[in-house]
GROMACS .gro file of C-alpha atoms in nm:
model
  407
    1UNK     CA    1 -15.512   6.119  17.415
    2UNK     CA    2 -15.409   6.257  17.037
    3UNK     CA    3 -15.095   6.414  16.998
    4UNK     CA    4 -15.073   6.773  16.910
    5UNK     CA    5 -14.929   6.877  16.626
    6UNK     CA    6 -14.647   7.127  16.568
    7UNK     CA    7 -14.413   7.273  16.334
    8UNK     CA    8 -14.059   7.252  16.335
    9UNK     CA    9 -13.723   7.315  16.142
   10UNK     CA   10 -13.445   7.065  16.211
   11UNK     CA   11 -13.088   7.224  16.158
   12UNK     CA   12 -12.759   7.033  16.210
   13UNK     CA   13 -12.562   7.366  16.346
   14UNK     CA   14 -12.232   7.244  16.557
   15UNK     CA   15 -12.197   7.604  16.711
   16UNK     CA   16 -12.542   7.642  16.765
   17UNK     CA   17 -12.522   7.965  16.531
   18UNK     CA   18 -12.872   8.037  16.413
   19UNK     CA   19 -12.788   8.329  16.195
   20UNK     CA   20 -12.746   8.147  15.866
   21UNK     CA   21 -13.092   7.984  15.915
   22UNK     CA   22 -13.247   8.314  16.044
   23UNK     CA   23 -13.102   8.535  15.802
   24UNK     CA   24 -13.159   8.279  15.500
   25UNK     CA   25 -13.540   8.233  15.567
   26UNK     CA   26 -13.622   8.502  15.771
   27UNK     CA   27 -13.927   8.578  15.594
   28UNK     CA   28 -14.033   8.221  15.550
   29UNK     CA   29 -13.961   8.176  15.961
   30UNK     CA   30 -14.164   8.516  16.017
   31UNK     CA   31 -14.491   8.423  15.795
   32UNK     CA   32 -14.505   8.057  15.943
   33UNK     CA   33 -14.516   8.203  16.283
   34UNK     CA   34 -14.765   8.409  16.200
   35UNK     CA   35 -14.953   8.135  16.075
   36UNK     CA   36 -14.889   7.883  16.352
   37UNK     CA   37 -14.954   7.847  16.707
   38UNK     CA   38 -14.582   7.753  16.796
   39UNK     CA   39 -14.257   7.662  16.593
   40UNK     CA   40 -13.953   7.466  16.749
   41UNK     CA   41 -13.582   7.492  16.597
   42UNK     CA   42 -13.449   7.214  16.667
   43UNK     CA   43 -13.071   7.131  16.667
   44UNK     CA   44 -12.948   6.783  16.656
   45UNK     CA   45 -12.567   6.875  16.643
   46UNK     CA   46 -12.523   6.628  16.948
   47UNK     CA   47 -12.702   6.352  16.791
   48UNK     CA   48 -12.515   6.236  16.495
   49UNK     CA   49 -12.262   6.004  16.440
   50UNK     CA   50 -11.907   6.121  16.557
   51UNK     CA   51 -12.067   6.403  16.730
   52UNK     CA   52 -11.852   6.588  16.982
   53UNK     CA   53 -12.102   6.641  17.255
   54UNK     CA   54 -12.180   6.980  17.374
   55UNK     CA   55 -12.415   7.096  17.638
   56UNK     CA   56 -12.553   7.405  17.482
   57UNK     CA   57 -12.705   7.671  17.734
   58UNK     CA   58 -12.765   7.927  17.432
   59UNK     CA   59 -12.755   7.954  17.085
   60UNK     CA   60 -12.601   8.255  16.870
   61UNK     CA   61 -12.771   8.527  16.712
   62UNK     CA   62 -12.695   8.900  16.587
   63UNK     CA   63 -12.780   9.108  16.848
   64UNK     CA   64 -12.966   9.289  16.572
   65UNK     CA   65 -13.210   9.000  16.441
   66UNK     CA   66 -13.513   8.953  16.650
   67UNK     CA   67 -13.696   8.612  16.696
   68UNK     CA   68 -14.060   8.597  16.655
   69UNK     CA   69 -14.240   8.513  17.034
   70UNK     CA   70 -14.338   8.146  16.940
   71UNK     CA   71 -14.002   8.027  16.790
   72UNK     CA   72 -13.847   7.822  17.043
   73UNK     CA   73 -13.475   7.664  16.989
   74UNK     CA   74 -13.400   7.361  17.149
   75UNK     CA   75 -13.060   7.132  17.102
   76UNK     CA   76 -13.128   6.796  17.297
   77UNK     CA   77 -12.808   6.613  17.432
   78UNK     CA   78 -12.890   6.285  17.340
   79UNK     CA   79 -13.206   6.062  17.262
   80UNK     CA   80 -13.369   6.080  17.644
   81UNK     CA   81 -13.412   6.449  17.639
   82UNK     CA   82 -13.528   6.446  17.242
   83UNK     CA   83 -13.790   6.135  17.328
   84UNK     CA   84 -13.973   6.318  17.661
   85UNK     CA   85 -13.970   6.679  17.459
   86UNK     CA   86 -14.136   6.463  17.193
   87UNK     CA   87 -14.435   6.308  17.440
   88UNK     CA   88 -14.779   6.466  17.371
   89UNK     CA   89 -14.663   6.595  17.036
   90UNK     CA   90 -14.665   6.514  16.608
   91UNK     CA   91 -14.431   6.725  16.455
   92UNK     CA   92 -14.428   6.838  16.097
   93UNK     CA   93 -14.041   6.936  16.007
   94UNK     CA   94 -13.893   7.155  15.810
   95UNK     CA   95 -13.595   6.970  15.653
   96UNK     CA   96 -13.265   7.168  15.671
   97UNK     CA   97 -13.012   6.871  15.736
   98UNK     CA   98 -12.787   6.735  15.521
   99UNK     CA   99 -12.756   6.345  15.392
  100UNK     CA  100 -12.392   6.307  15.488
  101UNK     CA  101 -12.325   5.987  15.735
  102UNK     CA  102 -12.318   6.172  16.011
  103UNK     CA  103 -12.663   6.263  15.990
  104UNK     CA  104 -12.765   5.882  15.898
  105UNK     CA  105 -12.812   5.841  16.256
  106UNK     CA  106 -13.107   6.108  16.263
  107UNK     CA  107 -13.319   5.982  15.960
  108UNK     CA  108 -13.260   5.666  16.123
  109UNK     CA  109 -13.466   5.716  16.449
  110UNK     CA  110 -13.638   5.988  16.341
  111UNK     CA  111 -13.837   5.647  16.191
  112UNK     CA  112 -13.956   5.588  16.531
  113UNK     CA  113 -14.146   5.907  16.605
  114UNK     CA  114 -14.329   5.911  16.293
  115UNK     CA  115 -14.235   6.231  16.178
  116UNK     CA  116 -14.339   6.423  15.863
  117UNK     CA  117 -14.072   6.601  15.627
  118UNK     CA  118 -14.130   6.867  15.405
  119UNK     CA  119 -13.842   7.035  15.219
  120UNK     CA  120 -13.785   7.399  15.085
  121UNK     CA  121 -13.536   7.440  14.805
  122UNK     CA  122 -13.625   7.785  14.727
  123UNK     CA  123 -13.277   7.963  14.690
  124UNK     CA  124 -13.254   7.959  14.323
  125UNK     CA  125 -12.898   7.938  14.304
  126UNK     CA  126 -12.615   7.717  14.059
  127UNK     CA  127 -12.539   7.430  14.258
  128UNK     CA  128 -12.172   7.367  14.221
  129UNK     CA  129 -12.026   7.023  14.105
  130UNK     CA  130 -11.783   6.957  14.352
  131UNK     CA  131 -11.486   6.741  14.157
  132UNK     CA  132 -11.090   6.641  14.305
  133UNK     CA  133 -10.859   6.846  14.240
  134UNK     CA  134 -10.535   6.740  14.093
  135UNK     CA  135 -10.329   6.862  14.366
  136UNK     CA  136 -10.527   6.739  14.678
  137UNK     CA  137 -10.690   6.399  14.445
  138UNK     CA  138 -10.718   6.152  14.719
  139UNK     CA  139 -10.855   6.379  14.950
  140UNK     CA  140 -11.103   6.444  14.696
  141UNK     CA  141 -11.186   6.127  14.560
  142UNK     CA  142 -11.234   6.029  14.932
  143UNK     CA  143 -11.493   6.301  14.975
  144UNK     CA  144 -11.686   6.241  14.642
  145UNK     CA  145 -11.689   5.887  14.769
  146UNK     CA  146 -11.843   5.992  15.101
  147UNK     CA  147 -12.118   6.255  14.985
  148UNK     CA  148 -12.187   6.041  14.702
  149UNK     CA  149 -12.245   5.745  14.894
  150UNK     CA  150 -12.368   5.876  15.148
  151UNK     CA  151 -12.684   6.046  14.951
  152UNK     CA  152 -12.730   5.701  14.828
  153UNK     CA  153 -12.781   5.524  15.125
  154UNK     CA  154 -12.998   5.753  15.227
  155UNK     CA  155 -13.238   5.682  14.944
  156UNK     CA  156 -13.202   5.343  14.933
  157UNK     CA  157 -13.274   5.340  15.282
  158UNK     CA  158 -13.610   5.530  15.214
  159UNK     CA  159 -13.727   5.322  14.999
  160UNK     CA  160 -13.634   5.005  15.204
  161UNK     CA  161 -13.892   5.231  15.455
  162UNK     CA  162 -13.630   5.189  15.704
  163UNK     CA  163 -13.662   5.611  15.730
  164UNK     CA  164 -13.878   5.865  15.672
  165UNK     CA  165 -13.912   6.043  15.348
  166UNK     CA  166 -14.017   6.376  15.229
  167UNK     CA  167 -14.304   6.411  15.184
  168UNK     CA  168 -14.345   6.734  15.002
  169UNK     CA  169 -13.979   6.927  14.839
  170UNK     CA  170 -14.099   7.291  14.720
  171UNK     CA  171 -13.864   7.374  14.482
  172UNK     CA  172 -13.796   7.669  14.272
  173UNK     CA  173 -13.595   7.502  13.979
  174UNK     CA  174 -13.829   7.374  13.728
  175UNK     CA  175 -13.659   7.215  13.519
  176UNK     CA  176 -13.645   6.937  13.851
  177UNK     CA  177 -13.985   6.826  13.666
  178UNK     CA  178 -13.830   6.768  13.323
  179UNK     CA  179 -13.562   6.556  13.482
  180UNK     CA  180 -13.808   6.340  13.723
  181UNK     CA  181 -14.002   6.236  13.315
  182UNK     CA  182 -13.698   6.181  13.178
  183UNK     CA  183 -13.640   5.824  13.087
  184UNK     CA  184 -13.317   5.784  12.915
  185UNK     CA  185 -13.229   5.470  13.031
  186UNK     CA  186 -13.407   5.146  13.175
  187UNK     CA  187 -13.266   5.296  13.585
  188UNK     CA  188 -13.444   5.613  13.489
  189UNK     CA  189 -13.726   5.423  13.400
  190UNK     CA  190 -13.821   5.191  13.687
  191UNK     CA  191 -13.681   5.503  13.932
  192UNK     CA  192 -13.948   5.754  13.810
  193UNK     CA  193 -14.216   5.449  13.779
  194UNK     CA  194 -14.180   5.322  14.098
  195UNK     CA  195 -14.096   5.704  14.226
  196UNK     CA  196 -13.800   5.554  14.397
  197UNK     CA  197 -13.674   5.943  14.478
  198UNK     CA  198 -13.624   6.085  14.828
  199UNK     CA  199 -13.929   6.310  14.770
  200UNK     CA  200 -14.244   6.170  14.771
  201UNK     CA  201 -14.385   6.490  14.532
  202UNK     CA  202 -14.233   6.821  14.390
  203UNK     CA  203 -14.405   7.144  14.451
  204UNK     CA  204 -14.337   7.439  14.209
  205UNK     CA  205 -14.272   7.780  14.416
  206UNK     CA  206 -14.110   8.137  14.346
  207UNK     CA  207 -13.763   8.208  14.497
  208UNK     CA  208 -13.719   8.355  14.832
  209UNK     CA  209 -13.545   8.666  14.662
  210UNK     CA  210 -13.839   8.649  14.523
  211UNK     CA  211 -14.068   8.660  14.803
  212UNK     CA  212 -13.842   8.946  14.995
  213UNK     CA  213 -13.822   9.145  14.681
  214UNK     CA  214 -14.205   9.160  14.657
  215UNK     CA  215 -14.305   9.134  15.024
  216UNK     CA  216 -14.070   9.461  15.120
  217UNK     CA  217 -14.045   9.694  14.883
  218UNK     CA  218 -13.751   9.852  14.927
  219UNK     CA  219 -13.636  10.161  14.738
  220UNK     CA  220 -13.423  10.026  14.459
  221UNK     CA  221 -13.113  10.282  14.352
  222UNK     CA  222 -12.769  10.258  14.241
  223UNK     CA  223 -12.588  10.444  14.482
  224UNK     CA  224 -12.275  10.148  14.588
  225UNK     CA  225 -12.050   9.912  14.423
  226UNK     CA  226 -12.122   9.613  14.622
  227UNK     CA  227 -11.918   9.342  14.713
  228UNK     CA  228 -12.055   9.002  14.816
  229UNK     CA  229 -11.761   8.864  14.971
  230UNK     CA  230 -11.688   8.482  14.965
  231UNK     CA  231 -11.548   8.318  15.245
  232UNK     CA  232 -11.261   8.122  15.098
  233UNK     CA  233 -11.211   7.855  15.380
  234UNK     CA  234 -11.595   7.762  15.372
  235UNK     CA  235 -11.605   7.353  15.461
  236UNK     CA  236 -11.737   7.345  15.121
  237UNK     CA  237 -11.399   7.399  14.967
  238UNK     CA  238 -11.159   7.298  15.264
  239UNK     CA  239 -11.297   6.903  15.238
  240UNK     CA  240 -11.164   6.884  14.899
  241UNK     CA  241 -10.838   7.126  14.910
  242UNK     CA  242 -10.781   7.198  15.246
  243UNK     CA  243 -10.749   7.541  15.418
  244UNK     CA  244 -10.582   7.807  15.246
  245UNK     CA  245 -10.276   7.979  15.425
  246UNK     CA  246 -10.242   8.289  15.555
  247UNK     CA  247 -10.009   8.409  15.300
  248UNK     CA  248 -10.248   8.351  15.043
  249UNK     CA  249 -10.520   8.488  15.192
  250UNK     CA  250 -10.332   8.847  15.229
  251UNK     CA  251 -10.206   8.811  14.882
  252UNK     CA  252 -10.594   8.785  14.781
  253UNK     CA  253 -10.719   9.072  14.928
  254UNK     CA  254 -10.465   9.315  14.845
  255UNK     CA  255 -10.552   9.233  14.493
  256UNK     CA  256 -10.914   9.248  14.590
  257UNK     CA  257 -10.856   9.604  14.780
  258UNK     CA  258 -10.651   9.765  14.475
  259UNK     CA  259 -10.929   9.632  14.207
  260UNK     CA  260 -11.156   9.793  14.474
  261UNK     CA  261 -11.033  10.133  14.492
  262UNK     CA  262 -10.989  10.141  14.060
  263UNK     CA  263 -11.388  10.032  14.051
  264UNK     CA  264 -11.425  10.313  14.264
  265UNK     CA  265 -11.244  10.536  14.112
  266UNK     CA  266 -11.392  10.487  13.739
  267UNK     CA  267 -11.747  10.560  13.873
  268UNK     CA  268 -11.724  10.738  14.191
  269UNK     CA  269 -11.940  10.549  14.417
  270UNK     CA  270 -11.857  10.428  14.783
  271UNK     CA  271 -11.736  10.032  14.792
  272UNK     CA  272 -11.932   9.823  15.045
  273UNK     CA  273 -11.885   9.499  15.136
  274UNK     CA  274 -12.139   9.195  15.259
  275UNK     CA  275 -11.984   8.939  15.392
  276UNK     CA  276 -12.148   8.601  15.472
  277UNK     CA  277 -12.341   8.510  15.854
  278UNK     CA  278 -12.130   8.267  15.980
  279UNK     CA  279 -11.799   8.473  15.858
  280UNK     CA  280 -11.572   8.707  16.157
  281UNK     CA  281 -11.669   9.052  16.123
  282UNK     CA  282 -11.378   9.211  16.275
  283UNK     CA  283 -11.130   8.992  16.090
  284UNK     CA  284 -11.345   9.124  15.757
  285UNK     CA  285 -11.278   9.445  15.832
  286UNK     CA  286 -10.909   9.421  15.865
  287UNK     CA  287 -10.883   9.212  15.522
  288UNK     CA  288 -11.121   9.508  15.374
  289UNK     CA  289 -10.946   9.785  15.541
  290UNK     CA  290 -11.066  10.163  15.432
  291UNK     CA  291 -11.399   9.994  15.331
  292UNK     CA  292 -11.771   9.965  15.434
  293UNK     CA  293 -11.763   9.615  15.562
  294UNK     CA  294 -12.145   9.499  15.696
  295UNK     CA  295 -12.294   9.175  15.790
  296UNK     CA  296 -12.643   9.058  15.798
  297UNK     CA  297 -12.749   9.387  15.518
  298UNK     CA  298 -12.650   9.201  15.248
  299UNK     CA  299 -13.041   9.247  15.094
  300UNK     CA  300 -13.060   9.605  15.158
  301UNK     CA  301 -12.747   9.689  14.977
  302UNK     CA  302 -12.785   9.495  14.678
  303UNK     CA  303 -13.105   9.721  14.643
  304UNK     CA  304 -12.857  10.040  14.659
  305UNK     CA  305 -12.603   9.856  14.415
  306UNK     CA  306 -12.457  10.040  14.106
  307UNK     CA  307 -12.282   9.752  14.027
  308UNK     CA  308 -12.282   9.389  14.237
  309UNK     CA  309 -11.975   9.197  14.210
  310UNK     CA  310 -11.956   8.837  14.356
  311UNK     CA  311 -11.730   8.537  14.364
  312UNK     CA  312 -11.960   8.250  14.525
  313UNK     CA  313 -12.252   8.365  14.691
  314UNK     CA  314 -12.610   8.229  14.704
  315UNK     CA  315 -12.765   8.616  14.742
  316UNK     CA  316 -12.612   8.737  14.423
  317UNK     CA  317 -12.990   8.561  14.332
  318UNK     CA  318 -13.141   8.890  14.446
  319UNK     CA  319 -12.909   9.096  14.209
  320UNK     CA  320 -13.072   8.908  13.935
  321UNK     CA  321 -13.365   8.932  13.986
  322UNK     CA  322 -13.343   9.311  14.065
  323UNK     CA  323 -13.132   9.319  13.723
  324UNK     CA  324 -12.827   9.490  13.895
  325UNK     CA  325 -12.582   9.525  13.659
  326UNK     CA  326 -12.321   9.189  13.776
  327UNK     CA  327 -11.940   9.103  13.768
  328UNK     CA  328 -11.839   8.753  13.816
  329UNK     CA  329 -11.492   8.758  13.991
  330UNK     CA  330 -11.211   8.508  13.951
  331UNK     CA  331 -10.896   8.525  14.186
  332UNK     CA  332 -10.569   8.294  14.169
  333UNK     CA  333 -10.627   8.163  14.510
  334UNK     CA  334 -10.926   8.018  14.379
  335UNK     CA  335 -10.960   7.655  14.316
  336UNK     CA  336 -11.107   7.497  14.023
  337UNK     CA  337 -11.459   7.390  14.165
  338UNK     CA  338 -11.468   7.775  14.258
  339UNK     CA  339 -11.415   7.888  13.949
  340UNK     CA  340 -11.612   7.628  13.790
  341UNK     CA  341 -11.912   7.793  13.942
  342UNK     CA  342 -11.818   8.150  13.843
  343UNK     CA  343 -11.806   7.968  13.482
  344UNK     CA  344 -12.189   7.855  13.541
  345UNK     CA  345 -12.287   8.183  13.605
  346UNK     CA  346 -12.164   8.316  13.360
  347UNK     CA  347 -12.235   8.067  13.131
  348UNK     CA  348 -12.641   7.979  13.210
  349UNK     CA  349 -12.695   8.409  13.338
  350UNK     CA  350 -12.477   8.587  13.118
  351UNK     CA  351 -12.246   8.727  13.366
  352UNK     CA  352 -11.909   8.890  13.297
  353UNK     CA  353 -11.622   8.752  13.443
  354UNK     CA  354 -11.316   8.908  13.578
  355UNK     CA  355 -11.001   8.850  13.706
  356UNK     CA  356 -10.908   9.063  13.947
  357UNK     CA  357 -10.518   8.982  14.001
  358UNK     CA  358 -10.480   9.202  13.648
  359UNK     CA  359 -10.468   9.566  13.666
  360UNK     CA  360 -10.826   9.644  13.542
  361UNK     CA  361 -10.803   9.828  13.216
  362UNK     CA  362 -11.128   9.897  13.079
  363UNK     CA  363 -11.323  10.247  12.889
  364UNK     CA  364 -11.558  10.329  13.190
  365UNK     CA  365 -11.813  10.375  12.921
  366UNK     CA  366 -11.810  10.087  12.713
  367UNK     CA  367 -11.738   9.888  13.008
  368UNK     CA  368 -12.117   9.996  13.131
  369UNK     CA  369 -12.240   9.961  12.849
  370UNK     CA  370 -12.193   9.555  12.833
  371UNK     CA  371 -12.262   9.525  13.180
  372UNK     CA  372 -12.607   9.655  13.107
  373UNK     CA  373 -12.628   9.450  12.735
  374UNK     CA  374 -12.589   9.159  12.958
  375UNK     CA  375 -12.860   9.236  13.182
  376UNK     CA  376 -13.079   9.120  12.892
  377UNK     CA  377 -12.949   8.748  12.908
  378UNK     CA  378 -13.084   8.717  13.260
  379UNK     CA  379 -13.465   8.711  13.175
  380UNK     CA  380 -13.452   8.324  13.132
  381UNK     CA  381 -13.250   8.211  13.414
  382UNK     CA  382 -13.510   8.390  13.612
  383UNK     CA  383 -13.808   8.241  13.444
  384UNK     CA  384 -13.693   7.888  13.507
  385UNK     CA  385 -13.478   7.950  13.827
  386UNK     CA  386 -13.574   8.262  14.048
  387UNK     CA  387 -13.997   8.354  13.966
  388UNK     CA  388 -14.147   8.015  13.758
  389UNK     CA  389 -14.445   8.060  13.950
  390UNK     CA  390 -14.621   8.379  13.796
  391UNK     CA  391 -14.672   8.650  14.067
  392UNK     CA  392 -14.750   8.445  14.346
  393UNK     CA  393 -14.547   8.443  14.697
  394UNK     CA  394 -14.383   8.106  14.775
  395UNK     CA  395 -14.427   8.170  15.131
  396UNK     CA  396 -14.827   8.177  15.073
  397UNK     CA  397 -14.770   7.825  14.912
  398UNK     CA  398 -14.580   7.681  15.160
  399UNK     CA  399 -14.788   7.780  15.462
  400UNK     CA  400 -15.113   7.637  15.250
  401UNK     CA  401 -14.945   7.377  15.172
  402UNK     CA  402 -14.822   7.255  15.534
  403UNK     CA  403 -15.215   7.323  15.698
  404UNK     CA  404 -15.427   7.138  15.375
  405UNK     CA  405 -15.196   6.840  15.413
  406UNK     CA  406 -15.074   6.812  15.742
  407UNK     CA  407 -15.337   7.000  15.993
   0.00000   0.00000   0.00000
């Protein structure tokens, strides 16, 4: 008897928290379950290496997002409970996990079950460098040495067929393409001869800002100063510098509050702030005290945004591509791969930079008046970055995409 074929996205969550998936894609997850008979999340937290088991009896979700009907989230235990959900079924994943060591493990049996992998780089976003730092180097070093290596096994493994590749990566940079011709030197050549890469074939597609800023429509007015704040002990910056103390932390955000109040102040508009999905609400709110914190409207109020002002964050995409007027913002706590990346943006968009443990001292006026000059620098970052693909919906491509090749 044939298998039946399914859909699936394959996350790597250790809390089981879905909201950073949901909320990330949750127009991608809403079209492809319009489109298909039945999607499975699946999380494999308790199947890499050095996994801490954990028998999960639900997963966690704002009360306030709602699942589609046929989007079903299963975490397996172990191998026995992932191999009999797998009889009677060909699955077609959606490829959210990372390439770190402890997810070697997955790509490794994953071989077994003849699985297909797609891939959906659609954020649009600068990809920080991640370097040591002077003061934590061997940490760092150790960790370059890890993800570095790690990514490389993986490929080398692929290509050894020992696991699965990807078959399809829709991406929105596309300048990816100019780098897969390039052949600089003789490893560049026989890599893009031989198409030694982890993807078996790019796909151009539009961003997912993109997407959600087409799809809904929202009313677009500049009624805020919004803040999308960056949640400084992210593992992202902890592996290489290790958490930041409490101290610190309060030192930050009365800095942050007092620039805050000034902002509002000059212009007279209400201060919100957005924080990120997997980030404590309540403790938010007492580091943002006397402010509009919210969490999961991050969208929305980048729509009603007089200004949008940003340390790290993947959704300050939107406020480009909406042309919000945008202030990069630099803090001492910061480390240097943090404010390498504010450097990027301002560097490749043409954002302004700020540091906001100086009293703020600007001409309200003029001060506008470059923040909207600079608007003009973001045309290209969008053409190459955020919309390359004329006025189509990325969404539309994917879900063509996935049924021409796969059912």
């Amino acid at each position: 008897m044939e298998n039946k074929k399914y859909l699936a996205c394959f996350i790597n969550s250790p809390d089981n928290n879905l909201n950073p998936l949901i909320v990330g894609n949750s127009l991608l997850i809403k079209k492809i379950c319009e489109n298909f008979e039945k999607i499975y999340i699946i999380n494999f937290q308790n199947l890499t290496f050095f996994s801490n088991k954990t028998k999960f009896s639900k997963y966690k979700l704002d009360k306030n997002l709602k699942l589609p009907k046929n989007l079903e989230f299963i975490s397996p235990f172990n191998w026995k409970e992932f191999s009999i959900f797998m009889v009677g079924k060909e699955l077609i994943a959606i490829h959210f996990l990372a390439r770190g060591f402890p997810e070697l493990k997955l790509h490794l049996l994953f071989k077994k079950y003849k699985i297909k992998f797609v891939q959906v780089t659609n954020i649009g976003n600068i990809q920080g460098v991640y370097r040591p730092l002077k003061s934590f180097f061997l940490r760092g070093v150790l960790e370059k040495i890890k993800h570095d290596y790690s990514h490389k096994l993986t490929v080398l493994l692929s290509n050894l067929g020992l696991i699965p590749k990807i078959e399809i990566r829709f991406v929105t940079n596309s300048r990816m393409f100019e780098y897969r011709k390039k052949n600089n030197s003789f490893f560049q050549k026989i890599f893009n001869y031989f198409n030694l890469h982890f993807a078996k074939e790019l796909m151009l597609i539009n961003s997912r800002s993109f997407d959600e800023v087409k799809e809904q429509k929202i009313k677009v007015n500049e009624d805020n100063i919004v803040l999308l704040d960056a949640p400084f002990n992210n593992p992202q910056y902890t592996t290489f510098r290790g958490k930041l103390d409490q101290q610190s932390l309060e030192k930050h955000y009365y800095h942050m509050r007092k620039f805050l109040k000034n902002l509002s102040e000059f212009y007279n508009k209400q201060i919100v702030i957005c924080i990120h999905p997997s980030e404590n609400l309540e403790t938010a709110k007492k580091n943002y005290s006397n402010f509009k914190v919210t969490q999961h409207e991050t969208r929305e109020n980048i729509f009603k945004a007089f200004i949008v002002l940003f340390h790290d964050s993947s959704a300050i995409i939107d406020a480009i591509l909406l042309k919000k007027k945008i202030i990069a913002l630099t803090s001492k706590i910061m480390d240097q791969n943090q404010i390498d990346g504010v450097n990027e943006y301002s560097k490749k968009v043409g954002i302004l930079k700020i540091e906001i443990d100086e009293d703020l001292k600007i001409n309200k006026d003029d001060f506008l008046s470059k923040l909207e000059k600079n608007k003009e620098k973001y045309f290209n970052y969008i053409k190459y970055n955020i919309a390359p693909d004329g006025n189509n919906f990325g969404y539309e491509k994917i879900i063509k995409t996935l049924k021409e090749k796969f059912f």
